[in-house]
Amino acid sequence: MTNTIADIGDAEVILVTGSNTTENHPVLSSFVKRAVKFKGAKLIVVDPRRIKMTEFANLWIRPRLGTDVAWINGLMNVILHENLHDEDFIEKRTEEFGTLRKVVEKYTPEHVEEITGIPAESLKEAARTFAAAKKGSILYCMGITQHTTGTDNVKSLANLSMLCGFLGMEGGGVNPLRGQNNVQGACDMGGLPNVFPAYLPVIDKAVSARFVEAWGVTSLSTKPGLTVTKMFPAAHDGTLKAMYIIGENPMVSDADLNHVEECLKHLDFLVVQDIFLTETAQMADVVLPSRCFAEKEGTFTNSERRVQRVRKAVEPPGQAHYDWEILCDVANRMGYPMSYADSEAVFEEIRKVTPSYAGITYERIEGEGIHWPCPNEEHPGTPILHREMFTRGKGLFHAIEYVAPAEQVDEDYPLYLTTGRVLYHYHTGTMTMKSEGLNEIAPEGFVEIADEDAQRLGIADGDTVSVASRRGKVTARAQISEKAVSGTVFMPFHYAQAAANKLTNAALDPVCGIPEFKVCAVKLEKRAA
Amino acid sequence: MAGENTFVINGNELAFEPGETILDVARRNDIDIPTLCHLKSAMPTGICRMCVVEVEGATQLLASCATPAAAGMVVQTESSAVVEARKMIIRLMLSSGNHNCAVRGHAGDDWTSFQLQVMQADGADELCPVWGDCRLQDLAYRYQVSSEPELETPVPYPMETVNPFIVRDFSRCILCGRCVQACNDVQVNEAIEFGYRSAATKIVTGPEDRPLKNSDCVFCGECVQVCPVGALVLKNVRYEARPWETEKVRTTCTYCGVGCQMWLHVKENRIEQVTGVEESAPNHGSLCVKGRFGYDFVGDENRLTAPLIKEGGTFREATWEEALDLVAKKLGQVKNDHGGDAIGMLTSARITNEENYVANKFARAVLKTNNIDHCARL
């Protein structure tokens, strides 16, 4: 997030898109709801499903799946056409405005209506509402990123925010909501194939030299590595021989699961480090038991870049170890000496090589966390990014054309499927499904379908139906719901028994390698009782 | 030196900002005015009148939570009139239901018959489930009040226990409205409200008064956290863990990326309960159903407790020495034979920064590959 969670309360207009906020970020959603209910903020929800958030919205617009670039360009078209853009901000703080303007010209409300199904008038109203505000916040989540055009979608939202001058101010910003507790921290700490900690590029020789010295090695690879979505095909074709997987369950969470299983089987050696014997761990050659969050000292970094303490409350079961401890033990056996007295000692080393964390200490975040970047111990942290300038200096407009999703509905597979989470479960359910209460309320997978589609297919609420895509087939109970809009069904991906990801498409965004979880074509059939 | 924006509380001249209530100024200056219904971050309702104060020149006592500070005002927070009023309010509340703590009064010598009757209704062999963690009980002690048994009122509505998380015990509800504000003004789930009104008043889920599990309730548990008495209690904690038996450890939630600050209440190496940290960003006490109720996995019997090595298709338990030797040997072989880029590492968005950092160092410095990623894309 460029801004903080509390900062949402200062926005005059909030655009929520591709985020089922009340179910996936419930506590954050209350900041949005309060802003609307008590502070008069306007809420625009752009989502293919009639999610709870639409009940609080001044305006809900419903695009066809995977048409995000088109409607965002459409909003910008209206804003430019009606002169609602922030000329001063564009002039002083951005580049390539002309290129953007040229591409956006084509995306008239009428043209956008053809692509997205959004009535031209609604699009105009949304554009006026958004641009008329003095401060506008954009919140988005996986509904924007999990597409073959995920990178384009995000850049388009950045374009929209810059066009209105909503970056670098209170109540503004482009704010991705992080779905996992420490996905921000994992990225910050170099858990990515192309960057060291603090996003320092591995291809940069000077950067590499600094880490060679810091880590006491003779050399480091300057070739960017494989993303998770490229590792599986590499395993399949034999170039990847071994994998070391920590706290991940790709056997349920990845797209096109049947293929993932094939890939893992091809490996010569698989080690999995986790707290449970997950579907993925069951395929391993060696499984190593680790501590869970309540058994650890350390830090997590939340969605608003706030580094916060994690503290040990209970003893770990049996012989479970810290993940860092296990890695040190393996490193020592492989001839690289690595040892730390405790988590804080690791953090002290992090501070030395990660400029954005340099000023953060356990002592400073004892009471409340600090937002990075925090370059020194006197620095208060940075709640709002891009205040005076962008990381690269001026904000760059990207002129982006709409590209259709990788898979379209056709006669054989006439319905769109989109996937996500429900309030009561989390990711692959390895944690939440251990709570009886949560299981009682959300016991099993389902396929959410609009009444109209259900009637046409002769499906009643609660019927067992088969859902098939070009990649696989699962059965689930039909749930006729007002959330669904005709032509699109929804399935949660939590449940291994009705694994939505056996159906999803592993087609990737060419830049960041994210799979298109949010769009694929399926057919539904009622199963004989 | 009475300034434009000053007034006097208990003989101390204090400055105020326009719009501040008497209570706001008192709190800011560490003057303790007791409250029950007052909920920080929501509009004051003035329902309970526990916070009444005496203001010179006023014809009656005023609720300090709803009375704006005004220049020249002279306020007493513990005058005898104030104390008498508070005692009366506490006495009425204690008499209004099953408040079977030791402060409950009794008729004649028969202290126990009421207690026994309530324990039977509770299906318990202990006193009130929030004994020792009750605002009303604290105030009864502070003002040395016990109830008048002749004021005893019948229990109007049965206990609701049909959902897995929250017990709604209307016999202990003092109708302060904090839960209604928590639900509507803080979490904005809009699931509960005041219903029926006057003597029949009850907190309901809407005109149909359905149980929580058939309502708009999403079990965030904010109402339980703010309930000052034993009317809203966590089902699994009820009679299981008393506050003096547990130790509280502050940490960060392990679910989504909001990073809510939470207290883990631990008894005998088990997490008994989770509550939100009220004095800290980002959540200021709020949690969701997963954060508040989804912690059973920690102590689950299926947790991995020892390294496992697969032999002939099945796992056997191994020592750490054995497992680590094997992992180091196998990874070393692949690295030697095919180079580090033949190994892929998935680190995790679930583990700490420290662990992710070590994983990144392990992949790059030990395995000699940049093949490291995690589930940010999934």
PDB file of N, CA, C and O in Angstrom, chain A residues 2-23:
ATOM      1  N   THR A   2       0.523   2.223  -0.819  1.00  0.00           N
ATOM      2  CA  THR A   2       1.268   3.476  -0.768  1.00  0.00           C
ATOM      3  C   THR A   2       0.888   4.252   0.484  1.00  0.00           C
ATOM      4  O   THR A   2       1.637   5.089   0.957  1.00  0.00           O
ATOM      5  N   ASN A   3      -0.331   3.973   0.986  1.00  0.00           N
ATOM      6  CA  ASN A   3      -0.829   4.700   2.154  1.00  0.00           C
ATOM      7  C   ASN A   3      -1.131   3.726   3.291  1.00  0.00           C
ATOM      8  O   ASN A   3      -0.954   2.527   3.141  1.00  0.00           O
ATOM      9  N   THR A   4      -1.604   4.260   4.407  1.00  0.00           N
ATOM     10  CA  THR A   4      -1.870   3.375   5.542  1.00  0.00           C
ATOM     11  C   THR A   4      -3.334   2.954   5.566  1.00  0.00           C
ATOM     12  O   THR A   4      -4.167   3.515   4.850  1.00  0.00           O
ATOM     13  N   ILE A   5      -3.618   2.008   6.430  1.00  0.00           N
ATOM     14  CA  ILE A   5      -4.998   1.529   6.573  1.00  0.00           C
ATOM     15  C   ILE A   5      -5.858   2.637   7.182  1.00  0.00           C
ATOM     16  O   ILE A   5      -6.951   2.933   6.696  1.00  0.00           O
ATOM     17  N   ALA A   6      -5.350   3.284   8.216  1.00  0.00           N
ATOM     18  CA  ALA A   6      -6.126   4.346   8.878  1.00  0.00           C
ATOM     19  C   ALA A   6      -6.423   5.492   7.919  1.00  0.00           C
ATOM     20  O   ALA A   6      -7.449   6.162   8.013  1.00  0.00           O
ATOM     21  N   ASP A   7      -5.516   5.684   6.973  1.00  0.00           N
ATOM     22  CA  ASP A   7      -5.614   6.753   5.996  1.00  0.00           C
ATOM     23  C   ASP A   7      -6.858   6.639   5.100  1.00  0.00           C
ATOM     24  O   ASP A   7      -7.318   7.632   4.536  1.00  0.00           O
ATOM     25  N   ILE A   8      -7.398   5.423   4.981  1.00  0.00           N
ATOM     26  CA  ILE A   8      -8.611   5.225   4.178  1.00  0.00           C
ATOM     27  C   ILE A   8      -9.725   6.136   4.698  1.00  0.00           C
ATOM     28  O   ILE A   8     -10.550   6.632   3.938  1.00  0.00           O
ATOM     29  N   GLY A   9      -9.687   6.368   6.015  1.00  0.00           N
ATOM     30  CA  GLY A   9     -10.707   7.217   6.637  1.00  0.00           C
ATOM     31  C   GLY A   9     -10.662   8.668   6.185  1.00  0.00           C
ATOM     32  O   GLY A   9     -11.599   9.417   6.410  1.00  0.00           O
ATOM     33  N   ASP A  10      -9.554   9.086   5.549  1.00  0.00           N
ATOM     34  CA  ASP A  10      -9.437  10.468   5.078  1.00  0.00           C
ATOM     35  C   ASP A  10      -9.862  10.653   3.626  1.00  0.00           C
ATOM     36  O   ASP A  10      -9.880  11.770   3.123  1.00  0.00           O
ATOM     37  N   ALA A  11     -10.181   9.538   2.957  1.00  0.00           N
ATOM     38  CA  ALA A  11     -10.503   9.647   1.531  1.00  0.00           C
ATOM     39  C   ALA A  11     -11.897  10.240   1.334  1.00  0.00           C
ATOM     40  O   ALA A  11     -12.801  10.002   2.127  1.00  0.00           O
ATOM     41  N   GLU A  12     -12.047  10.999   0.260  1.00  0.00           N
ATOM     42  CA  GLU A  12     -13.383  11.494  -0.100  1.00  0.00           C
ATOM     43  C   GLU A  12     -14.087  10.518  -1.020  1.00  0.00           C
ATOM     44  O   GLU A  12     -15.307  10.462  -1.084  1.00  0.00           O
ATOM     45  N   VAL A  13     -13.284   9.793  -1.786  1.00  0.00           N
ATOM     46  CA  VAL A  13     -13.863   8.751  -2.631  1.00  0.00           C
ATOM     47  C   VAL A  13     -12.956   7.530  -2.539  1.00  0.00           C
ATOM     48  O   VAL A  13     -11.729   7.656  -2.444  1.00  0.00           O
ATOM     49  N   ILE A  14     -13.592   6.345  -2.482  1.00  0.00           N
ATOM     50  CA  ILE A  14     -12.827   5.101  -2.388  1.00  0.00           C
ATOM     51  C   ILE A  14     -13.275   4.196  -3.536  1.00  0.00           C
ATOM     52  O   ILE A  14     -14.471   3.951  -3.707  1.00  0.00           O
ATOM     53  N   LEU A  15     -12.310   3.759  -4.317  1.00  0.00           N
ATOM     54  CA  LEU A  15     -12.601   2.825  -5.409  1.00  0.00           C
ATOM     55  C   LEU A  15     -12.081   1.461  -4.981  1.00  0.00           C
ATOM     56  O   LEU A  15     -10.884   1.280  -4.767  1.00  0.00           O
ATOM     57  N   VAL A  16     -13.008   0.495  -4.823  1.00  0.00           N
ATOM     58  CA  VAL A  16     -12.612  -0.862  -4.429  1.00  0.00           C
ATOM     59  C   VAL A  16     -12.822  -1.766  -5.629  1.00  0.00           C
ATOM     60  O   VAL A  16     -13.933  -1.841  -6.165  1.00  0.00           O
ATOM     61  N   THR A  17     -11.781  -2.437  -6.066  1.00  0.00           N
ATOM     62  CA  THR A  17     -11.943  -3.311  -7.220  1.00  0.00           C
ATOM     63  C   THR A  17     -11.131  -4.598  -7.071  1.00  0.00           C
ATOM     64  O   THR A  17     -10.005  -4.585  -6.572  1.00  0.00           O
ATOM     65  N   GLY A  18     -11.764  -5.703  -7.448  1.00  0.00           N
ATOM     66  CA  GLY A  18     -11.085  -6.991  -7.347  1.00  0.00           C
ATOM     67  C   GLY A  18     -10.738  -7.347  -5.921  1.00  0.00           C
ATOM     68  O   GLY A  18      -9.773  -8.054  -5.674  1.00  0.00           O
ATOM     69  N   SER A  19     -11.504  -6.852  -4.989  1.00  0.00           N
ATOM     70  CA  SER A  19     -11.292  -7.156  -3.574  1.00  0.00           C
ATOM     71  C   SER A  19     -12.636  -7.411  -2.918  1.00  0.00           C
ATOM     72  O   SER A  19     -13.483  -6.529  -2.890  1.00  0.00           O
ATOM     73  N   ASN A  20     -12.816  -8.638  -2.423  1.00  0.00           N
ATOM     74  CA  ASN A  20     -14.008  -8.949  -1.636  1.00  0.00           C
ATOM     75  C   ASN A  20     -13.653  -8.608  -0.193  1.00  0.00           C
ATOM     76  O   ASN A  20     -13.416  -9.482   0.631  1.00  0.00           O
ATOM     77  N   THR A  21     -13.575  -7.321   0.069  1.00  0.00           N
ATOM     78  CA  THR A  21     -12.921  -6.826   1.282  1.00  0.00           C
ATOM     79  C   THR A  21     -13.526  -7.360   2.581  1.00  0.00           C
ATOM     80  O   THR A  21     -12.796  -7.700   3.506  1.00  0.00           O
ATOM     81  N   THR A  22     -14.846  -7.420   2.657  1.00  0.00           N
ATOM     82  CA  THR A  22     -15.447  -7.824   3.937  1.00  0.00           C
ATOM     83  C   THR A  22     -15.106  -9.267   4.294  1.00  0.00           C
ATOM     84  O   THR A  22     -15.116  -9.632   5.458  1.00  0.00           O
ATOM     85  N   GLU A  23     -14.810 -10.093   3.292  1.00  0.00           N
ATOM     86  CA  GLU A  23     -14.496 -11.495   3.603  1.00  0.00           C
ATOM     87  C   GLU A  23     -12.995 -11.745   3.695  1.00  0.00           C
ATOM     88  O   GLU A  23     -12.544 -12.589   4.458  1.00  0.00           O
TER      89      GLU A  23
END
